[in-house]
PDB file of C-alpha atoms (C1' of nucleotides) in Angstrom:
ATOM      1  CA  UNK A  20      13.961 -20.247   2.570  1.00 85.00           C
ATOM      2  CA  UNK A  21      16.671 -23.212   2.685  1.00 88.00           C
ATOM      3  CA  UNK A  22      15.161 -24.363   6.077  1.00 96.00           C
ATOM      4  CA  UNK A  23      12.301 -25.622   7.140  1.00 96.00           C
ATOM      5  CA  UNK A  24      11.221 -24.400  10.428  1.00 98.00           C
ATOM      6  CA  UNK A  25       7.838 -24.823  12.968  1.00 98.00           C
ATOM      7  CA  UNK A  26       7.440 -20.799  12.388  1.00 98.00           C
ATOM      8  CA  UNK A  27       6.921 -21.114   8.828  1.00 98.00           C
ATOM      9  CA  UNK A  28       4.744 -24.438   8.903  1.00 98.00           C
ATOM     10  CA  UNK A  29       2.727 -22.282  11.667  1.00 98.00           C
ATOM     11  CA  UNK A  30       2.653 -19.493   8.912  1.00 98.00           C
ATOM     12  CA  UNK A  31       1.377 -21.324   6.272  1.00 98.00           C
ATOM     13  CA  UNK A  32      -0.562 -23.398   8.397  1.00 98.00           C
ATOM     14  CA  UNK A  33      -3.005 -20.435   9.306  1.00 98.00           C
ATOM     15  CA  UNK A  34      -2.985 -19.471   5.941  1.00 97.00           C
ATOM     16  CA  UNK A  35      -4.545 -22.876   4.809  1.00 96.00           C
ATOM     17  CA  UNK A  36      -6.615 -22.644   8.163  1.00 96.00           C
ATOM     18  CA  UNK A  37      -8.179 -19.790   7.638  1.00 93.00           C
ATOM     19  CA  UNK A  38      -8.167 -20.076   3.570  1.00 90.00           C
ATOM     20  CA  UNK A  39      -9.233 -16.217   3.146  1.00 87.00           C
ATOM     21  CA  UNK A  40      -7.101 -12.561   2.801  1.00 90.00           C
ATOM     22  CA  UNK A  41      -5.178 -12.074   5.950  1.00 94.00           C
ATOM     23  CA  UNK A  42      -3.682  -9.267   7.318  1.00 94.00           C
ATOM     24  CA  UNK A  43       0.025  -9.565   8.396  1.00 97.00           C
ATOM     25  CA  UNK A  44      -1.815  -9.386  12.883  1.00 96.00           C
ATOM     26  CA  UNK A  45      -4.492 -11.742  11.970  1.00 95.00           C
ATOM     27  CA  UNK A  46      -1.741 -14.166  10.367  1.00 97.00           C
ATOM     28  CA  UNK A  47       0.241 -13.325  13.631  1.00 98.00           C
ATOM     29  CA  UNK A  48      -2.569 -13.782  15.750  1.00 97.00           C
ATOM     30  CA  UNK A  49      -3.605 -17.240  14.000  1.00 97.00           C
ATOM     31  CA  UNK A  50      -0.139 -18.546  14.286  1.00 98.00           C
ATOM     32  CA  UNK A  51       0.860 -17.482  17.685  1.00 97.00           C
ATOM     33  CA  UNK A  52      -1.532 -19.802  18.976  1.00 97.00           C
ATOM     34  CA  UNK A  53       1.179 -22.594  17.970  1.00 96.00           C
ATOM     35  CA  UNK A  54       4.209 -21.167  18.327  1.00 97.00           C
ATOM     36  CA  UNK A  55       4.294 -18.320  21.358  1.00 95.00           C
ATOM     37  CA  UNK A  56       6.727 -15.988  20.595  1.00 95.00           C
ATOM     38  CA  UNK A  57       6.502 -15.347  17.037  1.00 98.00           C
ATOM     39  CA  UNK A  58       7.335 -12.362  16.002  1.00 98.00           C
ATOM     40  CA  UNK A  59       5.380  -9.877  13.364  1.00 98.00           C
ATOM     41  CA  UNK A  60       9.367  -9.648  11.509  1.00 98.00           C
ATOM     42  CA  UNK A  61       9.421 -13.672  10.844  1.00 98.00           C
ATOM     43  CA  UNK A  62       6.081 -13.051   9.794  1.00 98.00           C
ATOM     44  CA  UNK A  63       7.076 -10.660   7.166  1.00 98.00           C
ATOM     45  CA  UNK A  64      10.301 -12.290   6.323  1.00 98.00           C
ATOM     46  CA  UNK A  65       8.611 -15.569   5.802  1.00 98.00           C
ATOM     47  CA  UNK A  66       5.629 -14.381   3.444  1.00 98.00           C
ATOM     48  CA  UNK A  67       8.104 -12.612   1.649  1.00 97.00           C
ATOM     49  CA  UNK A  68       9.881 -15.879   1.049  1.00 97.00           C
ATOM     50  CA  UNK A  69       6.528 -18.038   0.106  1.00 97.00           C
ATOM     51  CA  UNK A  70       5.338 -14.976  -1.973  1.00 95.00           C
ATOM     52  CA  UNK A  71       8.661 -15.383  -3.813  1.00 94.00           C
ATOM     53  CA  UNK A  72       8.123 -18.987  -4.493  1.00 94.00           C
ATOM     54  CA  UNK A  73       4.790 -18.689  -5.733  1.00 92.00           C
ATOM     55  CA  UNK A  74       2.892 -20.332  -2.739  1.00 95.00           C
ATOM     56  CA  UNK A  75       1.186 -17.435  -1.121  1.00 96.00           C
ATOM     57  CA  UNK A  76      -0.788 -14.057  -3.142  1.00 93.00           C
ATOM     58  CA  UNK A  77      -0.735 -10.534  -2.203  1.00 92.00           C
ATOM     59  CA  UNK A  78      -4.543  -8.871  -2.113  1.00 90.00           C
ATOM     60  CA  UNK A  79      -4.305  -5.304  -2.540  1.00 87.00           C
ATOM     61  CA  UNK A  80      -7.321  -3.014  -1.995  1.00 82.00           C
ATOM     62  CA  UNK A  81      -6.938   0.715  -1.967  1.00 78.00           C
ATOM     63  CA  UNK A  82      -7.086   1.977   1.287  1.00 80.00           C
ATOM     64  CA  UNK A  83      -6.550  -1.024   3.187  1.00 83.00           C
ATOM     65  CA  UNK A  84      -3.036  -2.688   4.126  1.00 89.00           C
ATOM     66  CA  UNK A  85      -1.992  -5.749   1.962  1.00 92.00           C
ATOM     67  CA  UNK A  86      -3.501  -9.445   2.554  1.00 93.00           C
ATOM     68  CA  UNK A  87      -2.094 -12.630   2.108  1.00 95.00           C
ATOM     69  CA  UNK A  88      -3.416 -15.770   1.009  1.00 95.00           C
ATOM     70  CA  UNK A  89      -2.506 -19.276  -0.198  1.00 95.00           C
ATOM     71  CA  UNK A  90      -1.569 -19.236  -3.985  1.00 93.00           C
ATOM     72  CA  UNK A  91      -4.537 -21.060  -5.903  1.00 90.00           C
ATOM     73  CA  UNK A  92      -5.302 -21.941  -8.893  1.00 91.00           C
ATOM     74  CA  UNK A  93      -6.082 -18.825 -10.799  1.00 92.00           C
ATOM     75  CA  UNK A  94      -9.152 -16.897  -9.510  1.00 92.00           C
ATOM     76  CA  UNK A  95     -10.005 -13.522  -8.631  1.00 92.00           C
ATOM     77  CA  UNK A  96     -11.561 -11.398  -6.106  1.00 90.00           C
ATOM     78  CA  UNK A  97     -15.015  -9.835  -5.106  1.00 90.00           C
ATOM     79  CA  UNK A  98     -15.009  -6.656  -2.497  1.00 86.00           C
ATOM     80  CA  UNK A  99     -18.732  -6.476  -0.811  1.00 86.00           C
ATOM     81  CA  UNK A 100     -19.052  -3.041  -0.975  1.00 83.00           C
ATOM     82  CA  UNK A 101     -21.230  -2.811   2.185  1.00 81.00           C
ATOM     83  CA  UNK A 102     -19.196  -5.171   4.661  1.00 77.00           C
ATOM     84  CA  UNK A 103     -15.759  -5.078   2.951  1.00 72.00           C
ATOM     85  CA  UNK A 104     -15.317  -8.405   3.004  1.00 76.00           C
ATOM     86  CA  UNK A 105     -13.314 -10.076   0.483  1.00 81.00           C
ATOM     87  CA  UNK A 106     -13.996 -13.421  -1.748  1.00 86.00           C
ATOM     88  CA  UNK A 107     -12.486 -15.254  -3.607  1.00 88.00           C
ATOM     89  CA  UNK A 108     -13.983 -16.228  -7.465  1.00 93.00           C
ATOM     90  CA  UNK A 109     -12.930 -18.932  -9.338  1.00 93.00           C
ATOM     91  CA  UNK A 110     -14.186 -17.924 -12.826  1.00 95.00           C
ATOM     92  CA  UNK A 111     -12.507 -16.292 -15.466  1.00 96.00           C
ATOM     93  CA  UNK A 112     -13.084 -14.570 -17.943  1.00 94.00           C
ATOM     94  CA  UNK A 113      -9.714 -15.757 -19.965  1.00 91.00           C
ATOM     95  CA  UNK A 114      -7.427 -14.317 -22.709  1.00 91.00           C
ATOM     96  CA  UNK A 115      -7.683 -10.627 -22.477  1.00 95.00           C
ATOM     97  CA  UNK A 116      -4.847  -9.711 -25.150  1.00 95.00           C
ATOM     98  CA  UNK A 117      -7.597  -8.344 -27.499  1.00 95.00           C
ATOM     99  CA  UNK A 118      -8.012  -5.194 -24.747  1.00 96.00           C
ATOM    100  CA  UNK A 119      -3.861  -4.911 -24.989  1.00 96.00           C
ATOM    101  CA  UNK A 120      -2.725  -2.061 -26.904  1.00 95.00           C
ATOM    102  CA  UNK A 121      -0.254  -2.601 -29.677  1.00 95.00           C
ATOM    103  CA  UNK A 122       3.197  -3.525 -28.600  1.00 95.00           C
ATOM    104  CA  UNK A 123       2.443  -4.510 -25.079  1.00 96.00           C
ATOM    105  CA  UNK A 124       3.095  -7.854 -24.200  1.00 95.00           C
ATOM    106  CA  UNK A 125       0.580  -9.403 -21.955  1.00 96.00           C
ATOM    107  CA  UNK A 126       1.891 -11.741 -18.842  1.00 94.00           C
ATOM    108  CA  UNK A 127      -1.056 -12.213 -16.316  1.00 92.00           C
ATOM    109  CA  UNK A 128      -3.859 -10.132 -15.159  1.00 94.00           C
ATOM    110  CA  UNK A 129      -6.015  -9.490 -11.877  1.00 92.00           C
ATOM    111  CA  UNK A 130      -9.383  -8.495 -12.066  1.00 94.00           C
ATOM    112  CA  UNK A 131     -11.674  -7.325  -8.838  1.00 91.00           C
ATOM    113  CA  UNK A 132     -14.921  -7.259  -9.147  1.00 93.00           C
ATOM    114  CA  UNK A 133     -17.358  -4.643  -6.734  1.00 91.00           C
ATOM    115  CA  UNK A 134     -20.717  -5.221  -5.442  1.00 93.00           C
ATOM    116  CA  UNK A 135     -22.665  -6.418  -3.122  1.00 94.00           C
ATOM    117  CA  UNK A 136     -22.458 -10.145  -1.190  1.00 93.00           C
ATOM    118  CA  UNK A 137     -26.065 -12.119  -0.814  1.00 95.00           C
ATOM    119  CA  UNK A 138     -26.478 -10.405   3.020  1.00 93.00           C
ATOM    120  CA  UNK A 139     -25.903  -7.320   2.023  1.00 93.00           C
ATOM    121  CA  UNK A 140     -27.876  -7.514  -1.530  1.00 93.00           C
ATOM    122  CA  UNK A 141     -31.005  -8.515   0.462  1.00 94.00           C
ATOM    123  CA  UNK A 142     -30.559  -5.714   3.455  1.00 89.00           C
ATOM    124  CA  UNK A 143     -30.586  -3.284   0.573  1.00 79.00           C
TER     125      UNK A 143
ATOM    126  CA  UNK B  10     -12.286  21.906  -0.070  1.00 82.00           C
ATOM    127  CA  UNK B  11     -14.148  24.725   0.285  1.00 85.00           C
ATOM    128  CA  UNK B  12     -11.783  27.619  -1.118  1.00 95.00           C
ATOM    129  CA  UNK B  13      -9.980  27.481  -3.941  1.00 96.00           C
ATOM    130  CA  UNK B  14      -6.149  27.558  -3.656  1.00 98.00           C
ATOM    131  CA  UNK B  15      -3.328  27.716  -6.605  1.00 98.00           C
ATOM    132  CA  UNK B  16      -2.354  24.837  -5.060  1.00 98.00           C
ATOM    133  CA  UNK B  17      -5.186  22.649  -5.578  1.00 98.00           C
ATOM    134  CA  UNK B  18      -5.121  23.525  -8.888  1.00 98.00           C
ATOM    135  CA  UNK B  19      -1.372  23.383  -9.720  1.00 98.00           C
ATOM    136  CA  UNK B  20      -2.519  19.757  -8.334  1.00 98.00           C
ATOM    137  CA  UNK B  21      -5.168  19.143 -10.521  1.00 98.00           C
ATOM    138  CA  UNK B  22      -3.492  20.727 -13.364  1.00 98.00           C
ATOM    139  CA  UNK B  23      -0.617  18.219 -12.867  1.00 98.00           C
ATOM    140  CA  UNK B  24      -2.791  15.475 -13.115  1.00 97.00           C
ATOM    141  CA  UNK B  25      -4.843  16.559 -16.180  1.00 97.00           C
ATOM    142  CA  UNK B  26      -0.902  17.158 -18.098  1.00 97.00           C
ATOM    143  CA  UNK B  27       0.593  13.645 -17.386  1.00 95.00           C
ATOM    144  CA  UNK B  28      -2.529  12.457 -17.417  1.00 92.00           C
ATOM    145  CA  UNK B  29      -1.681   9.031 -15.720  1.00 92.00           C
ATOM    146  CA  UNK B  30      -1.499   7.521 -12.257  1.00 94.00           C
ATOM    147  CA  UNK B  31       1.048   9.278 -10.320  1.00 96.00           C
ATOM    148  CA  UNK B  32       3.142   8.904  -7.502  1.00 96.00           C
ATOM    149  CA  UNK B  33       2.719  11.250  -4.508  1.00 97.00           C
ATOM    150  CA  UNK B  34       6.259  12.299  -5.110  1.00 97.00           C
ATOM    151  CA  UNK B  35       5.725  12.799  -9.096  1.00 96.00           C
ATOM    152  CA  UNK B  36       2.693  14.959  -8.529  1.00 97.00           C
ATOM    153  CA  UNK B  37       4.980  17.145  -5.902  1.00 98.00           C
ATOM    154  CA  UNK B  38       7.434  17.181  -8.735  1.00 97.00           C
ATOM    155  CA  UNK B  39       5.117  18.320 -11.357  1.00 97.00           C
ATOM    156  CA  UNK B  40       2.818  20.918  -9.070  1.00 98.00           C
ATOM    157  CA  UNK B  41       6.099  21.949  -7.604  1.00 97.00           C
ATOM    158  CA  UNK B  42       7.082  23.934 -11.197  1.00 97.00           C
ATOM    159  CA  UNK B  43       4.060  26.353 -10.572  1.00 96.00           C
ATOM    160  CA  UNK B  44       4.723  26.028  -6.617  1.00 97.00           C
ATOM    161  CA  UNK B  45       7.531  26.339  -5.637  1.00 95.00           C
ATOM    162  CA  UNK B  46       7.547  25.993  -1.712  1.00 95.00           C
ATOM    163  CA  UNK B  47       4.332  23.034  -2.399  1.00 97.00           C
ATOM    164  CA  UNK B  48       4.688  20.561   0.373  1.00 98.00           C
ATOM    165  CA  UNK B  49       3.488  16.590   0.247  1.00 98.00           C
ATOM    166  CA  UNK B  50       1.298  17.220   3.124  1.00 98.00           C
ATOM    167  CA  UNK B  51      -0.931  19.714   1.358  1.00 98.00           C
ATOM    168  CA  UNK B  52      -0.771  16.894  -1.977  1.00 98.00           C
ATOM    169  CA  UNK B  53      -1.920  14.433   1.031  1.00 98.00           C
ATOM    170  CA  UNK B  54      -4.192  16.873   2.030  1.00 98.00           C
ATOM    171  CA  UNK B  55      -5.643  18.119  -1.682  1.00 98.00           C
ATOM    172  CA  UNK B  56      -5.556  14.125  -3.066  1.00 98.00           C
ATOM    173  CA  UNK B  57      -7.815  13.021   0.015  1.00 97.00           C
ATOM    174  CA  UNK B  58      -9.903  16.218  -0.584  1.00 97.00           C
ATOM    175  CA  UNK B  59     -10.518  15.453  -4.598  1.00 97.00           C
ATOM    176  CA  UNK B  60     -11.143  11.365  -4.050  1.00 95.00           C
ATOM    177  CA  UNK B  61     -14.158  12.431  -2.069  1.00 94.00           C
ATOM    178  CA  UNK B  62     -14.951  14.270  -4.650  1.00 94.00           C
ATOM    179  CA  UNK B  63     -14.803  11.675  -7.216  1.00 92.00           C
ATOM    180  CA  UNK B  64     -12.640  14.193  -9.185  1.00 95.00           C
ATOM    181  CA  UNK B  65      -9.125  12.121  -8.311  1.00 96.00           C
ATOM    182  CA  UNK B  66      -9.399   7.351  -8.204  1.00 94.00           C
ATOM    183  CA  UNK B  67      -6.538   5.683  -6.424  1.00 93.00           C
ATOM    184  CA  UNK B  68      -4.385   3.093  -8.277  1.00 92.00           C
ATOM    185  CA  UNK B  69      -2.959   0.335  -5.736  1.00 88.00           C
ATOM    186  CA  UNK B  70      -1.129  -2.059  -7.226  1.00 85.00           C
ATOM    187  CA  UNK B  71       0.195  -5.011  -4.948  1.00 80.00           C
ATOM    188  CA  UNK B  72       4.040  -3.493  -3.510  1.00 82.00           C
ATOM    189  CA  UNK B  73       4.309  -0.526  -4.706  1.00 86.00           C
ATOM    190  CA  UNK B  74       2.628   2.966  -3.021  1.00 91.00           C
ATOM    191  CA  UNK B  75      -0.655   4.409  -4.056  1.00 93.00           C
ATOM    192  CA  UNK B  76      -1.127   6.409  -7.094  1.00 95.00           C
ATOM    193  CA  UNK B  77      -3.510   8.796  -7.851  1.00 96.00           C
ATOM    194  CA  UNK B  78      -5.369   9.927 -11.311  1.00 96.00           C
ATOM    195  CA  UNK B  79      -8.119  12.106 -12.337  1.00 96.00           C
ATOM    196  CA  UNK B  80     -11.539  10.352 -12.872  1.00 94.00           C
ATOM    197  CA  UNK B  81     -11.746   8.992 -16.547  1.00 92.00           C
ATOM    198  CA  UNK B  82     -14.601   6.904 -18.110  1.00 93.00           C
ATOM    199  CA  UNK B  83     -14.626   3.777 -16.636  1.00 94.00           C
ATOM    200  CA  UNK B  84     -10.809   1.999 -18.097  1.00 94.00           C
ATOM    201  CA  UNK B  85      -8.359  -0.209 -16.552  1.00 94.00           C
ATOM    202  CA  UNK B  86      -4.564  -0.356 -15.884  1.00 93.00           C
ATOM    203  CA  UNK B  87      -1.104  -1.822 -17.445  1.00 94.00           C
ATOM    204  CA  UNK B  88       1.545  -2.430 -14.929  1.00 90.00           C
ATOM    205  CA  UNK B  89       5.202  -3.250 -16.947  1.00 89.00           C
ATOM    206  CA  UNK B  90       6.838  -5.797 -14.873  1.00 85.00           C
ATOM    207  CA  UNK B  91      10.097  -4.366 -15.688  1.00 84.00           C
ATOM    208  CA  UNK B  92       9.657  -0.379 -15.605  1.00 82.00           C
ATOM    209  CA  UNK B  93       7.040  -0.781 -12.967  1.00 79.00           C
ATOM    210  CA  UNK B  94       5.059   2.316 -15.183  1.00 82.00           C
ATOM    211  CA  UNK B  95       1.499   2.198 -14.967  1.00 86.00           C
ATOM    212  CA  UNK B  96      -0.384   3.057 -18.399  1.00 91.00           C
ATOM    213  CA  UNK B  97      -4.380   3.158 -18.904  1.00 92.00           C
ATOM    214  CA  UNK B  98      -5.928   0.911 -20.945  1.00 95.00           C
ATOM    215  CA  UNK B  99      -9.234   2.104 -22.605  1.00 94.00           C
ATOM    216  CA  UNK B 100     -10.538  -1.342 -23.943  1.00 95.00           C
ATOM    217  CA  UNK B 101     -12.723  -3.324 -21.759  1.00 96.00           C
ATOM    218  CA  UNK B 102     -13.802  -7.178 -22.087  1.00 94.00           C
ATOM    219  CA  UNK B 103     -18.244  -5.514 -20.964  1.00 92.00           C
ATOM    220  CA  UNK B 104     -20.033  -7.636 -19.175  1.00 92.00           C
ATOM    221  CA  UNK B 105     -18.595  -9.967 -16.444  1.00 95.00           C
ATOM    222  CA  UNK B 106     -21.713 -10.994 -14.295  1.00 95.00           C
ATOM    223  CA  UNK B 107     -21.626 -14.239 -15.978  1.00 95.00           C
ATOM    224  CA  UNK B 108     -18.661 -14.813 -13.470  1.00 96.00           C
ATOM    225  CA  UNK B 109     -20.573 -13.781 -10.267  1.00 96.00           C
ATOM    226  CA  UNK B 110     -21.217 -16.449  -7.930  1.00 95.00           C
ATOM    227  CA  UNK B 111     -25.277 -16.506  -7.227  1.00 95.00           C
ATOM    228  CA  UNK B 112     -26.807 -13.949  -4.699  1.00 95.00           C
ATOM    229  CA  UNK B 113     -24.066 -11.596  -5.564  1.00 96.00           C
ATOM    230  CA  UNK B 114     -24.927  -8.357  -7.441  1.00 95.00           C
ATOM    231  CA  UNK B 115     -22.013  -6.825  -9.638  1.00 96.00           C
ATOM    232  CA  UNK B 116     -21.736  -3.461  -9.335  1.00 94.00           C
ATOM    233  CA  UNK B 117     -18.566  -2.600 -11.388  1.00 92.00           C
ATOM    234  CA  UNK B 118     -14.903  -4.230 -11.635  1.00 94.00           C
ATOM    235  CA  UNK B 119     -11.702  -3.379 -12.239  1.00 92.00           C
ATOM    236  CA  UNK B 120      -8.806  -4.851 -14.183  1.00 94.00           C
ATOM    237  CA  UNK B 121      -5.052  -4.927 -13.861  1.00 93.00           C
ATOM    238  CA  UNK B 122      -3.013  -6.201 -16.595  1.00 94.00           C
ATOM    239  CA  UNK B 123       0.527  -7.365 -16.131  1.00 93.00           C
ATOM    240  CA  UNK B 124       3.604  -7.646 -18.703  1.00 94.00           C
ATOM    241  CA  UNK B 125       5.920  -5.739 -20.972  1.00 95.00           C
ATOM    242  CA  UNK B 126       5.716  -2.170 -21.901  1.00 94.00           C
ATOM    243  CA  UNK B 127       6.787  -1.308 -25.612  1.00 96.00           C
ATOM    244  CA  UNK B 128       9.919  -0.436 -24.735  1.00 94.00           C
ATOM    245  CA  UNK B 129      11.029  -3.122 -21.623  1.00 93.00           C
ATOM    246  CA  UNK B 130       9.390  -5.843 -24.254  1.00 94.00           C
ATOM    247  CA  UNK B 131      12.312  -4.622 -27.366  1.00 94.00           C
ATOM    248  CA  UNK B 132      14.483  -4.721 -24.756  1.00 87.00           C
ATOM    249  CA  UNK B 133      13.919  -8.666 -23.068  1.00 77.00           C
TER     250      UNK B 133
ATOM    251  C1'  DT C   9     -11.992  40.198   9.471  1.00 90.84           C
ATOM    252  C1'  DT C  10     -12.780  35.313   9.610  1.00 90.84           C
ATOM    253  C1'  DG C  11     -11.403  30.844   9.538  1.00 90.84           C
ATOM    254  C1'  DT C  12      -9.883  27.525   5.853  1.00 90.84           C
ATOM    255  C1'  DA C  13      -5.676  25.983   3.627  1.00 90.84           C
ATOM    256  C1'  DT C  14      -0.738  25.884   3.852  1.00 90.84           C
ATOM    257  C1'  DG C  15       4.249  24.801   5.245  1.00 90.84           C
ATOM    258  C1'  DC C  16       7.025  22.784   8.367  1.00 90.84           C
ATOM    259  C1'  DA C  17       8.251  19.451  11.569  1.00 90.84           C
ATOM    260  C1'  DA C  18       6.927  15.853  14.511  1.00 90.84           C
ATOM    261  C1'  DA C  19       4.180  11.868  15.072  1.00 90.84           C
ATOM    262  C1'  DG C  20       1.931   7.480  13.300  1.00 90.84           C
ATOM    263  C1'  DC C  21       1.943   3.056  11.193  1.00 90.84           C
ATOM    264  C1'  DG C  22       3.057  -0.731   8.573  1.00 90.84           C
ATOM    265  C1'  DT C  23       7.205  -2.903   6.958  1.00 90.84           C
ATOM    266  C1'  DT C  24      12.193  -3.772   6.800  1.00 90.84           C
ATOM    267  C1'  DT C  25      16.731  -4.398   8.677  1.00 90.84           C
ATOM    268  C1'  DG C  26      20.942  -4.946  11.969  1.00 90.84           C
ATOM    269  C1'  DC C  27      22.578  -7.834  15.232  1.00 90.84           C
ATOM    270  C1'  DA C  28      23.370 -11.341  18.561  1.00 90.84           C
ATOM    271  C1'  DG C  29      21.558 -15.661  19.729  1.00 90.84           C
ATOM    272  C1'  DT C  30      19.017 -20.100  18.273  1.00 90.84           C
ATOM    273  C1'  DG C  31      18.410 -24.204  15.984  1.00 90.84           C
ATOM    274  C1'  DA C  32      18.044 -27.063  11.427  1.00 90.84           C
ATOM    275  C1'  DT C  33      21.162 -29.685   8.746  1.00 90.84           C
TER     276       DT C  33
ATOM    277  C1'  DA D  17      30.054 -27.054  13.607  1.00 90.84           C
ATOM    278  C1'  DT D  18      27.804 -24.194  10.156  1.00 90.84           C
ATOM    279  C1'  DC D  19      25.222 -20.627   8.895  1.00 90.84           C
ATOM    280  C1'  DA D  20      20.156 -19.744   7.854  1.00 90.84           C
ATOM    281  C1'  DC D  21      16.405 -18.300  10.717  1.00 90.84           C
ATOM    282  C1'  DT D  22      14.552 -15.975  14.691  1.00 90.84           C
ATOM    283  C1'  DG D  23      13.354 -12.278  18.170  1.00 90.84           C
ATOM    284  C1'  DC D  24      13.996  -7.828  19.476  1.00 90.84           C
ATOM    285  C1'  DA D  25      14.458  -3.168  18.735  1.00 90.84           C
ATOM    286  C1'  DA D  26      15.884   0.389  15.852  1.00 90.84           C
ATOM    287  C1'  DA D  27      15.403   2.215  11.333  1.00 90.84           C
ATOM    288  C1'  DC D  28      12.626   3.285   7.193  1.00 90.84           C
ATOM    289  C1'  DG D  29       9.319   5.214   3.982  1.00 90.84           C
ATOM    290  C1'  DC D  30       4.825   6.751   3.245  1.00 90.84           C
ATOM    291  C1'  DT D  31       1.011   9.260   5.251  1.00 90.84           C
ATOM    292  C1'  DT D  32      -1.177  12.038   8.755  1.00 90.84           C
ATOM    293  C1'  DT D  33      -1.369  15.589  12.203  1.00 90.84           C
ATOM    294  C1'  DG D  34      -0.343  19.801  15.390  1.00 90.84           C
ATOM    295  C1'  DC D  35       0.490  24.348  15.189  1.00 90.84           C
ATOM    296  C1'  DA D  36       1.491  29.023  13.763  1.00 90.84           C
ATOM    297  C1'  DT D  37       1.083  31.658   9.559  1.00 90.84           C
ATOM    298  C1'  DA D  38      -0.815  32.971   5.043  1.00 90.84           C
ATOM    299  C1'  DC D  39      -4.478  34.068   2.254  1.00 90.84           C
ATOM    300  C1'  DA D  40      -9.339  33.305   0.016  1.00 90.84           C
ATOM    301  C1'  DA D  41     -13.758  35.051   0.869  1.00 90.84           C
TER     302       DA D  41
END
DNA sequence: TTGTATGCAAAGCGTTTGCAGTGAT
DNA sequence: ATCACTGCAAACGCTTTGCATACAA
């Protein structure tokens, strides 16, 4: 990542863009459209790289292959158990050392929350 | 899952001892001591069988493979940034509606907590 | 006896890597 | 002119599947 090149600005271009989870073809897909004959390997070699610096997030829900997104501030993530899709939440619900047993040491945390988006809530 | 086999239960029995999320390869490891000629594929075959049970949860955790535990009471997970274990946490900060955006309906959550296990933490 | 579950090996899929060529500095 | 980055294709690691056999019912 000593280089800038128009591959990754396309990369994290469509990440900005499209400012949700994407999966490593949609992020292909997205960027493609600006520079032709990008490959799915710069893809990975490149989020690798911003993952490393702290500028893009991995999303990980079981089942499903890993999403990317553009690092935030801190937030966390809703899973609409109906459609699947995934948002983002800004709120927090902050220091969570009291749930720590004793002798861990507590870095950072990730919470998903499950339920049901306003479309689906109503449908149901 | 509609005959019972010694190795579904050398399975289950695995998971019940170590009694934490394991690794495909761990829980051919353990199951492998009462089975000797046990293949992954029937794991595979036995883990998919028991989630849609609700007898086995999967544990993804953002770059590392799947792992799979029996169903507790509803807890959360430790992942040790150095030993990469994964360790249940029975505590549990309740209620977290109050960070649902409106229109959404919670319906559970879960939470992953990052940082040093007793042991990686003496040793940093 | 019947047909589900298993073991093995091959196939699938998403991701990573080797290598020669390209292009940013 | 360097040497990091790219594209392509092969390699990888985890998971699934096809098929003949074993075994629970």
């Amino acid at each position: 990542m000593e280089r800038s090149t128009k591959q990754r600005a396309a990369i994290e271009s469509a990440l900005k863009k499209l400012a949700r989870p994407l999966l490593p073809q949609e992020l292909l897909a997205e960027a493609h459209k600006s520079v032709p004959n990008l490959s799915l390997a710069t893809i990975y070699r490149n989020i690798k790289g911003l993952i490393a610096d702290g500028v893009v997030d991995v999303v990980c829900l079981p089942g499903e292959t890993d999403r990317y997104e553009i690092h935030r501030h801190h937030h966390h993530h809703f899973h609409c158990s109906s459609c699947e899709q995934v948002t983002d939440i800004d709120a927090c619900p902050g220091d969570l050392s009291k749930l720590m047993p004793k002798g861990y040491l507590l870095e950072d945390h990730e919470i998903t929350l499950y339920g049901k988006c306003p479309a689906c809530a109503v449908r149901a």
